[in-house]
Coordinates of C-alpha atoms and ligand atoms in Angstrom, one line a residue:
M1 CA 4.8 55.1 -3.7
K2 CA 2.0 57.6 -3.3
K3 CA 0.3 57.2 0.0
N4 CA -2.7 56.8 -1.7
Y5 CA -1.3 53.5 -3.4
I6 CA -0.1 51.7 -0.4
V7 CA -3.1 50.3 0.7
P8 CA -4.5 48.7 -2.8
F9 CA -0.8 47.6 -3.3
L10 CA -0.7 45.8 0.3
F11 CA -4.0 44.3 -0.6
S12 CA -3.0 42.8 -3.8
M13 CA 0.1 41.6 -2.4
S14 CA -1.9 39.7 0.2
I15 CA -4.1 38.4 -2.4
L16 CA -1.1 37.2 -4.6
L17 CA 0.6 35.5 -1.3
L18 CA -2.8 33.8 -0.4
L19 CA -3.0 32.6 -4.1
S20 CA 0.5 31.3 -4.2
I21 CA -0.2 29.5 -0.6
N22 CA -3.4 27.7 -1.9
I23 CA -1.9 26.8 -5.3
Y24 CA 0.9 24.7 -3.4
S25 CA -1.4 23.3 -0.8
Q26 CA -2.6 20.1 -2.3
K27 CA -1.3 16.7 -3.2
F28 CA -1.1 15.4 -6.5
E29 CA -4.5 13.8 -7.5
K30 CA -5.1 11.1 -9.2
L31 CA -1.8 9.2 -9.1
A32 CA -3.2 6.3 -7.1
L33 CA -6.5 5.6 -8.4
T34 CA -5.7 2.0 -7.6
P35 CA -3.3 0.5 -4.6
P36 CA 0.0 1.3 -5.5
M37 CA 2.1 -1.7 -6.6
G38 CA 5.9 -2.4 -6.5
W39 CA 9.1 -3.4 -4.6
N40 CA 11.0 -2.0 -1.7
S41 CA 14.4 -2.9 -0.3
W42 CA 13.6 -2.8 3.6
N43 CA 11.9 -6.3 4.5
T44 CA 14.6 -8.1 3.2
F45 CA 17.8 -6.2 2.7
A46 CA 17.3 -3.4 5.4
C47 CA 20.6 -1.5 5.2
D48 CA 22.2 -4.0 3.3
I49 CA 21.7 -2.4 -0.4
N50 CA 23.4 -0.9 -3.3
E51 CA 23.1 0.2 -6.9
Q52 CA 23.7 -3.6 -8.1
L53 CA 20.7 -4.8 -6.0
I54 CA 18.5 -2.5 -7.5
R55 CA 19.6 -2.5 -11.0
N56 CA 19.0 -6.6 -10.3
T57 CA 15.8 -6.2 -8.9
V58 CA 14.7 -3.9 -11.9
D59 CA 15.7 -6.5 -14.4
E60 CA 13.8 -9.6 -12.3
I61 CA 10.8 -7.5 -12.1
V62 CA 10.5 -7.4 -16.0
A63 CA 11.7 -11.0 -16.6
S64 CA 9.7 -12.7 -13.7
G65 CA 6.5 -11.0 -15.1
M66 CA 6.0 -9.0 -12.2
K67 CA 6.3 -5.7 -14.0
D68 CA 3.3 -7.1 -16.6
A69 CA 1.2 -8.3 -13.3
G70 CA 1.2 -4.4 -12.4
Y71 CA 4.4 -4.1 -9.9
E72 CA 5.5 -0.4 -10.8
Y73 CA 7.3 1.5 -8.2
I74 CA 10.7 0.5 -7.3
V75 CA 11.3 1.9 -3.8
I76 CA 14.9 2.3 -2.3
D77 CA 14.0 2.7 1.6
D78 CA 16.4 3.8 4.4
C79 CA 20.2 4.0 4.2
W80 CA 20.8 5.4 0.5
Q81 CA 22.1 8.8 2.0
L82 CA 25.2 9.6 3.8
D83 CA 25.1 10.5 7.4
H84 CA 25.2 14.1 7.0
R85 CA 24.2 16.8 4.6
D86 CA 26.6 19.0 2.6
S87 CA 27.5 22.7 3.3
L88 CA 24.6 24.1 2.0
G89 CA 22.2 21.3 3.8
F90 CA 21.7 19.4 0.6
I91 CA 21.3 15.4 0.9
I92 CA 24.1 13.6 -0.4
P93 CA 23.3 9.8 -1.6
D94 CA 26.0 7.2 -0.5
L95 CA 28.0 7.1 -3.3
E96 CA 30.0 3.8 -1.9
R97 CA 26.9 2.2 -2.4
F98 CA 25.5 3.9 -5.6
P99 CA 28.4 5.0 -7.8
S100 CA 26.3 6.0 -10.6
G101 CA 24.3 8.3 -8.2
L102 CA 20.5 8.1 -7.9
K103 CA 19.6 10.2 -11.3
A104 CA 21.4 7.6 -13.0
I105 CA 19.6 4.9 -11.1
A106 CA 16.1 6.7 -11.7
D107 CA 17.1 7.1 -15.0
Y108 CA 17.8 3.0 -15.5
I109 CA 14.4 2.4 -14.1
H110 CA 12.4 4.6 -16.0
S111 CA 13.9 2.9 -19.2
K112 CA 12.4 0.0 -18.3
G113 CA 8.8 1.8 -18.3
L114 CA 9.1 1.4 -14.3
K115 CA 8.6 4.5 -11.8
F116 CA 11.2 5.3 -8.8
G117 CA 10.5 5.6 -5.3
I118 CA 12.8 6.7 -2.2
H119 CA 12.4 7.2 1.5
S120 CA 12.8 9.8 3.9
C121 CA 12.0 10.6 7.4
A122 CA 9.6 13.7 8.8
G123 CA 12.1 13.8 11.8
S124 CA 15.2 15.0 11.8
R125 CA 17.1 11.5 11.5
S126 CA 15.6 8.3 9.8
C127 CA 15.0 5.4 11.8
A128 CA 18.3 4.1 10.6
D129 CA 19.9 7.3 11.8
F130 CA 20.3 8.8 8.5
P131 CA 19.5 12.5 8.0
G132 CA 15.7 13.1 8.0
S133 CA 13.8 16.0 5.9
R134 CA 12.7 18.0 9.2
G135 CA 13.8 21.4 8.2
H136 CA 14.7 20.4 4.8
E137 CA 11.6 19.6 3.3
Y138 CA 11.5 22.2 0.3
Q139 CA 15.4 21.5 -0.1
D140 CA 14.8 17.5 -0.4
A141 CA 11.6 18.1 -2.8
I142 CA 13.8 20.1 -5.4
T143 CA 16.4 17.6 -5.2
Y144 CA 13.9 14.5 -5.5
A145 CA 12.3 16.1 -8.5
S146 CA 15.8 16.7 -10.1
W147 CA 16.5 13.2 -9.4
G148 CA 13.3 11.9 -11.3
V149 CA 11.5 10.3 -8.0
D150 CA 7.9 9.1 -8.7
Y151 CA 7.3 8.0 -5.0
L152 CA 8.2 9.1 -1.9
K153 CA 7.8 7.1 1.6
Y154 CA 8.0 9.5 4.4
D155 CA 8.7 7.8 8.1
W156 CA 8.1 8.8 11.4
C157 CA 11.4 8.4 13.8
N158 CA 12.8 11.1 15.8
T159 CA 9.6 13.5 15.3
E160 CA 9.5 14.6 18.9
G161 CA 7.2 17.5 19.2
L162 CA 5.9 17.4 15.5
N163 CA 2.4 17.5 14.8
A164 CA 1.8 14.7 12.5
E165 CA -0.7 16.0 10.3
G166 CA 1.1 19.4 10.1
A167 CA 4.9 17.5 9.3
Y168 CA 2.9 15.7 6.6
I169 CA 1.1 18.6 5.2
T170 CA 4.6 20.6 5.0
M171 CA 6.5 17.7 3.2
R172 CA 3.1 17.1 0.8
D173 CA 3.3 21.0 -0.2
A174 CA 7.1 20.9 -0.8
L175 CA 6.6 18.0 -3.4
Y176 CA 3.8 20.0 -5.1
S177 CA 5.8 23.0 -5.4
A178 CA 8.9 21.2 -6.4
G179 CA 6.2 20.2 -9.6
R180 CA 7.4 16.6 -10.2
P181 CA 4.3 14.1 -9.7
V182 CA 5.1 11.8 -6.9
V183 CA 3.0 9.4 -5.0
F184 CA 3.1 10.2 -1.3
S185 CA 3.3 7.5 1.2
L186 CA 2.6 8.3 4.7
C187 CA 4.6 6.0 7.0
E188 CA 3.5 7.2 10.0
W189 CA 2.5 4.0 11.8
G190 CA -1.5 4.8 12.7
N191 CA -0.1 6.7 15.7
N192 CA -2.1 9.8 14.9
K193 CA -4.7 8.1 13.0
P194 CA -3.6 9.1 9.5
W195 CA -7.0 7.8 8.1
E196 CA -8.9 10.5 9.4
W197 CA -6.6 13.5 7.8
G198 CA -4.4 11.5 5.3
A199 CA -6.6 11.8 2.3
K200 CA -5.9 15.4 1.2
V201 CA -2.4 14.7 2.5
G202 CA -1.1 11.8 0.7
H203 CA -1.9 8.4 -1.6
L204 CA -1.5 5.9 1.0
W205 CA -0.8 5.7 5.1
R206 CA 0.4 3.0 7.2
T207 CA -2.6 1.8 9.4
T208 CA 0.1 -0.2 11.7
G209 CA 3.9 -0.5 13.1
D210 CA 6.2 -2.9 11.0
I211 CA 5.4 -6.1 9.7
I212 CA 7.4 -9.1 10.3
N213 CA 7.5 -12.5 8.2
C214 CA 5.4 -14.4 10.6
F215 CA 1.9 -15.4 10.3
D216 CA 0.7 -15.1 13.8
C217 CA 2.9 -13.5 16.5
V218 CA 3.7 -10.2 17.6
V219 CA 7.5 -9.4 18.5
D220 CA 8.1 -6.8 21.1
H221 CA 11.2 -4.8 20.7
G222 CA 10.9 -3.0 24.1
T223 CA 9.9 0.4 22.4
W224 CA 8.1 -0.9 19.6
K225 CA 6.6 -3.7 18.1
S226 CA 6.4 -5.8 15.1
W227 CA 3.4 -7.4 13.7
G228 CA 2.5 -10.8 11.8
V229 CA 0.2 -11.1 9.3
L230 CA -3.1 -12.0 11.3
P231 CA -2.1 -9.2 14.0
I232 CA -2.0 -6.9 11.3
L233 CA -5.3 -8.2 9.3
D234 CA -7.2 -7.7 12.9
K235 CA -6.5 -4.3 13.0
Q236 CA -8.1 -3.2 9.8
D237 CA -12.0 -4.1 10.8
E238 CA -12.6 0.0 11.6
L239 CA -10.6 1.3 8.8
R240 CA -12.5 0.4 6.0
K241 CA -14.6 3.7 5.4
Y242 CA -11.5 5.9 5.1
T243 CA -10.1 4.0 2.4
G244 CA -10.6 4.5 -1.7
P245 CA -9.0 5.6 -4.8
D246 CA -6.1 7.8 -4.4
H247 CA -6.1 7.5 -0.7
W248 CA -5.4 4.1 0.7
N249 CA -5.1 2.3 3.7
D250 CA -1.6 0.7 3.9
P251 CA -1.1 -2.7 6.4
D252 CA 2.4 -2.4 5.5
M253 CA 4.4 -4.3 2.4
L254 CA 4.5 -7.8 1.7
E255 CA 6.6 -10.8 3.3
V256 CA 5.8 -13.3 0.7
G257 CA 8.6 -15.0 -0.2
N258 CA 10.4 -14.1 3.2
G259 CA 10.3 -17.6 4.9
M260 CA 6.6 -18.1 5.8
T261 CA 5.1 -21.2 4.7
V262 CA 3.9 -21.5 1.0
S263 CA 0.3 -21.3 2.5
E264 CA 0.8 -18.5 4.9
D265 CA 2.1 -16.5 2.0
R266 CA -1.0 -17.4 -0.2
A267 CA -3.2 -16.4 2.7
H268 CA -1.2 -13.3 3.4
F269 CA -1.3 -12.1 -0.2
S270 CA -5.3 -12.8 -0.6
L271 CA -6.0 -10.6 2.8
W272 CA -3.9 -7.9 1.2
C273 CA -6.1 -8.0 -2.1
M274 CA -9.3 -8.6 0.2
L275 CA -8.2 -5.4 2.2
A276 CA -7.4 -3.4 -1.4
A277 CA -3.9 -2.8 0.3
P278 CA -0.7 -1.6 -1.7
L279 CA 1.3 -4.4 -3.0
I280 CA 4.6 -3.7 -2.3
A281 CA 6.7 -6.8 -2.7
G282 CA 9.7 -7.1 -0.3
N283 CA 11.8 -10.4 -1.1
D284 CA 14.8 -11.3 -2.7
L285 CA 13.9 -11.3 -6.7
D286 CA 16.9 -13.0 -7.5
K287 CA 16.4 -15.9 -5.2
M288 CA 12.6 -16.0 -5.7
S289 CA 11.0 -19.3 -5.9
E290 CA 8.4 -20.6 -8.5
D291 CA 5.9 -20.8 -5.7
T292 CA 6.7 -17.4 -4.5
K293 CA 6.4 -15.9 -8.3
E294 CA 3.2 -17.8 -8.7
I295 CA 1.6 -16.0 -5.8
L296 CA 2.9 -12.6 -6.7
I297 CA 1.7 -12.7 -10.0
N298 CA -1.7 -13.9 -9.7
K299 CA -3.6 -11.7 -12.0
E300 CA -7.0 -12.7 -11.0
V301 CA -5.8 -12.2 -6.9
I302 CA -4.5 -8.9 -8.3
A303 CA -7.4 -7.8 -10.1
V304 CA -9.3 -8.1 -6.6
D305 CA -6.8 -5.8 -5.2
Q306 CA -7.0 -3.4 -8.3
D307 CA -10.6 -3.5 -8.4
P308 CA -11.7 0.1 -9.6
L309 CA -14.3 0.4 -7.0
G310 CA -11.7 0.5 -4.0
I311 CA -13.8 -0.5 -1.5
Q312 CA -12.2 -2.8 1.2
G313 CA -13.5 -6.1 2.3
F314 CA -15.1 -6.8 5.6
K315 CA -15.6 -9.7 8.0
F316 CA -18.7 -11.2 7.3
I317 CA -18.0 -14.5 9.7
S318 CA -15.1 -14.1 12.5
N319 CA -14.6 -17.2 14.6
P320 CA -11.2 -18.5 16.0
E321 CA -10.9 -21.2 13.4
I322 CA -12.7 -19.9 10.1
E323 CA -12.8 -16.4 8.9
V324 CA -15.0 -15.5 5.7
M325 CA -14.3 -11.9 4.3
F326 CA -16.4 -10.7 1.1
R327 CA -15.6 -7.5 -0.9
P328 CA -17.7 -5.6 -3.6
L329 CA -16.3 -5.6 -6.8
V330 CA -17.3 -4.0 -10.2
K331 CA -20.0 -5.2 -12.5
G332 CA -21.8 -6.8 -9.4
D333 CA -19.0 -8.9 -8.5
W334 CA -17.7 -10.2 -5.1
A335 CA -14.8 -11.6 -4.0
M336 CA -15.1 -13.8 -1.2
C337 CA -12.0 -15.3 1.1
V338 CA -12.4 -18.2 3.2
L339 CA -9.2 -18.1 6.1
N340 CA -8.2 -21.1 8.2
R341 CA -6.6 -19.4 11.0
S342 CA -5.9 -22.5 12.8
R343 CA -3.3 -24.9 13.2
S344 CA -5.1 -27.7 12.0
S345 CA -7.1 -28.2 8.3
Q346 CA -10.6 -27.0 8.7
K347 CA -13.9 -28.0 6.9
F348 CA -16.0 -25.7 5.9
S349 CA -19.3 -25.3 4.2
F350 CA -21.7 -22.6 2.9
D351 CA -25.2 -22.8 2.1
W352 CA -25.7 -19.8 0.1
S353 CA -29.5 -19.9 0.0
R354 CA -29.2 -19.5 3.7
E355 CA -26.8 -16.5 3.5
H356 CA -27.5 -12.9 2.7
I357 CA -24.5 -10.6 2.6
S358 CA -25.2 -6.7 3.2
D359 CA -22.5 -4.1 3.2
D360 CA -23.7 -1.0 4.6
L361 CA -20.6 1.2 3.6
S362 CA -21.2 0.3 0.0
K363 CA -25.1 -0.1 0.0
R364 CA -24.4 -3.3 -1.8
K365 CA -26.1 -7.0 -1.0
T366 CA -26.3 -10.2 -2.5
Q367 CA -29.8 -11.7 -3.6
F368 CA -28.7 -15.9 -3.7
D369 CA -32.5 -16.2 -4.1
E370 CA -32.8 -14.6 -6.8
I371 CA -29.5 -14.5 -8.7
T372 CA -27.1 -17.0 -9.3
Y373 CA -23.4 -16.2 -9.2
N374 CA -20.7 -18.2 -11.3
L375 CA -17.8 -19.3 -8.7
E376 CA -14.0 -19.1 -9.9
N377 CA -11.2 -20.3 -7.7
L378 CA -8.8 -17.7 -7.8
W379 CA -5.8 -19.8 -6.9
M380 CA -7.0 -22.8 -8.6
G381 CA -7.5 -20.9 -11.8
K382 CA -10.7 -22.7 -12.4
D383 CA -14.4 -22.9 -12.4
A384 CA -15.7 -23.7 -9.0
G385 CA -19.5 -24.3 -10.0
T386 CA -22.4 -22.0 -8.8
T387 CA -24.2 -20.5 -5.7
Q388 CA -27.0 -23.4 -6.4
Q389 CA -24.8 -26.1 -4.9
I390 CA -23.9 -25.9 -1.0
L391 CA -19.9 -24.9 -1.2
K392 CA -18.0 -27.9 0.4
A393 CA -14.1 -27.3 1.2
E394 CA -11.3 -28.4 3.2
I395 CA -9.0 -26.0 4.0
P396 CA -5.3 -26.3 5.3
S397 CA -4.0 -24.7 8.0
H398 CA -3.3 -20.8 7.7
D399 CA -4.3 -21.1 4.2
V400 CA -7.1 -19.9 2.2
L401 CA -10.0 -20.1 -0.5
M402 CA -10.6 -17.5 -2.4
L403 CA -13.6 -17.3 -5.0
R404 CA -14.7 -14.2 -7.4
L405 CA -18.7 -14.4 -7.7
S406 CA -19.7 -13.3 -10.7
P407 CA -23.7 -12.9 -11.4
I408 CA -24.9 -15.0 -14.3
R409 CA -26.8 -13.0 -16.3
T410 CA -30.5 -13.6 -16.7
D411 CA -33.2 -11.8 -18.9
K412 CA -34.8 -11.0 -15.8
M413 CA -31.9 -8.9 -14.9
K414 CA -31.6 -6.8 -18.1
Ligands
GLA1 C1 10.5 2.6 9.8 C2 9.6 1.8 8.9 C3 9.9 0.9 8.1 C4 11.4 1.2 7.2 C5 12.1 1.4 8.5 C6 13.4 2.0 7.8 O1 10.5 1.4 10.5 O2 8.1 1.5 9.3 O3 9.0 0.6 6.8 O4 11.1 2.1 6.5 O5 11.6 2.7 9.3 O6 14.2 2.6 9.0

């Protein structure tokens, strides 16, 4: 090459390099305009997973009505791989557990109109000590794309020395360059405040350590803790400004049907919907009781969770026994959830004419003096009067009253 061509040549090469970096420096947009819904193997089965379980779960999601209710992603959590990579560094599925291989399982999931999710880890090893993606991000992303993976839950064990944002960006870019749209779920437990940087990296980020099937307890395992429903709820207050369409706070997967009482399951589910949380069921669908199913597929409650505005609810009254949350919804509606945190039933009354709900974040407020709202009791599935009458209720221990308020249109409002 002649000397006077070298500078322009190098210049155009660097432009090309910069462009190619930019092309792959993003997440897949608009994959999670409402909080993702699905099922994940971890909460019930941990490492006790296999192909039959996944196939049965897929069948149950369809047969139970969960698919119709919106559950979409079937996510295989930790322990699906062998404990070493192949000689070229590719990840190997455990064919004893999954004899047909993961591509065939993905095909089965897709054939039912559902989507396929998998788990990996930003560290060298996963939390259950299987190979993580550190140093193999692009290789793994290509492998997932070849299997038909639609959702990646990306964990944070064994990440000593790694910068969290950087590590998640590396995997984001690897997924993007592999070309198959993947919902990217950051499972970093909130240690490095992923709500501050996660929106450009993934579609949801864990805000806490692992959930446990207990309504009001924290279990200390020494180096880490697991958290019940109420302690997780209480950690979400300051985070609502970070959540929204395509970038969700994730207070962890559901424990509905995993041993709490029906009241507690109902409260847990309602609260997650008030928070605009991802709804990832974690129970054994084969053994699901009618009570559990009714909770998981209540379409009116799910509609609160999936409200297109994507505004997280907030606490309006907070005392040790009774807590009241409100959440602004489309068309001027509101969701209201009255939670009894105590161990005995509580009487509750709410005089609308004396209350004024105002949300600085969404700039929404109620005008109970000027607008009458219809009340729908979302768990009873019935009309509950209007805001013209004082609301009176008795709420069992660890249960909720959940209402949807819809303005009654008057000529004055048109
Ligand atoms: C971490 C995650 C859990 C689960 C396990 C698997 O603890 O937070 O949700 O994925 O790893 O090992």
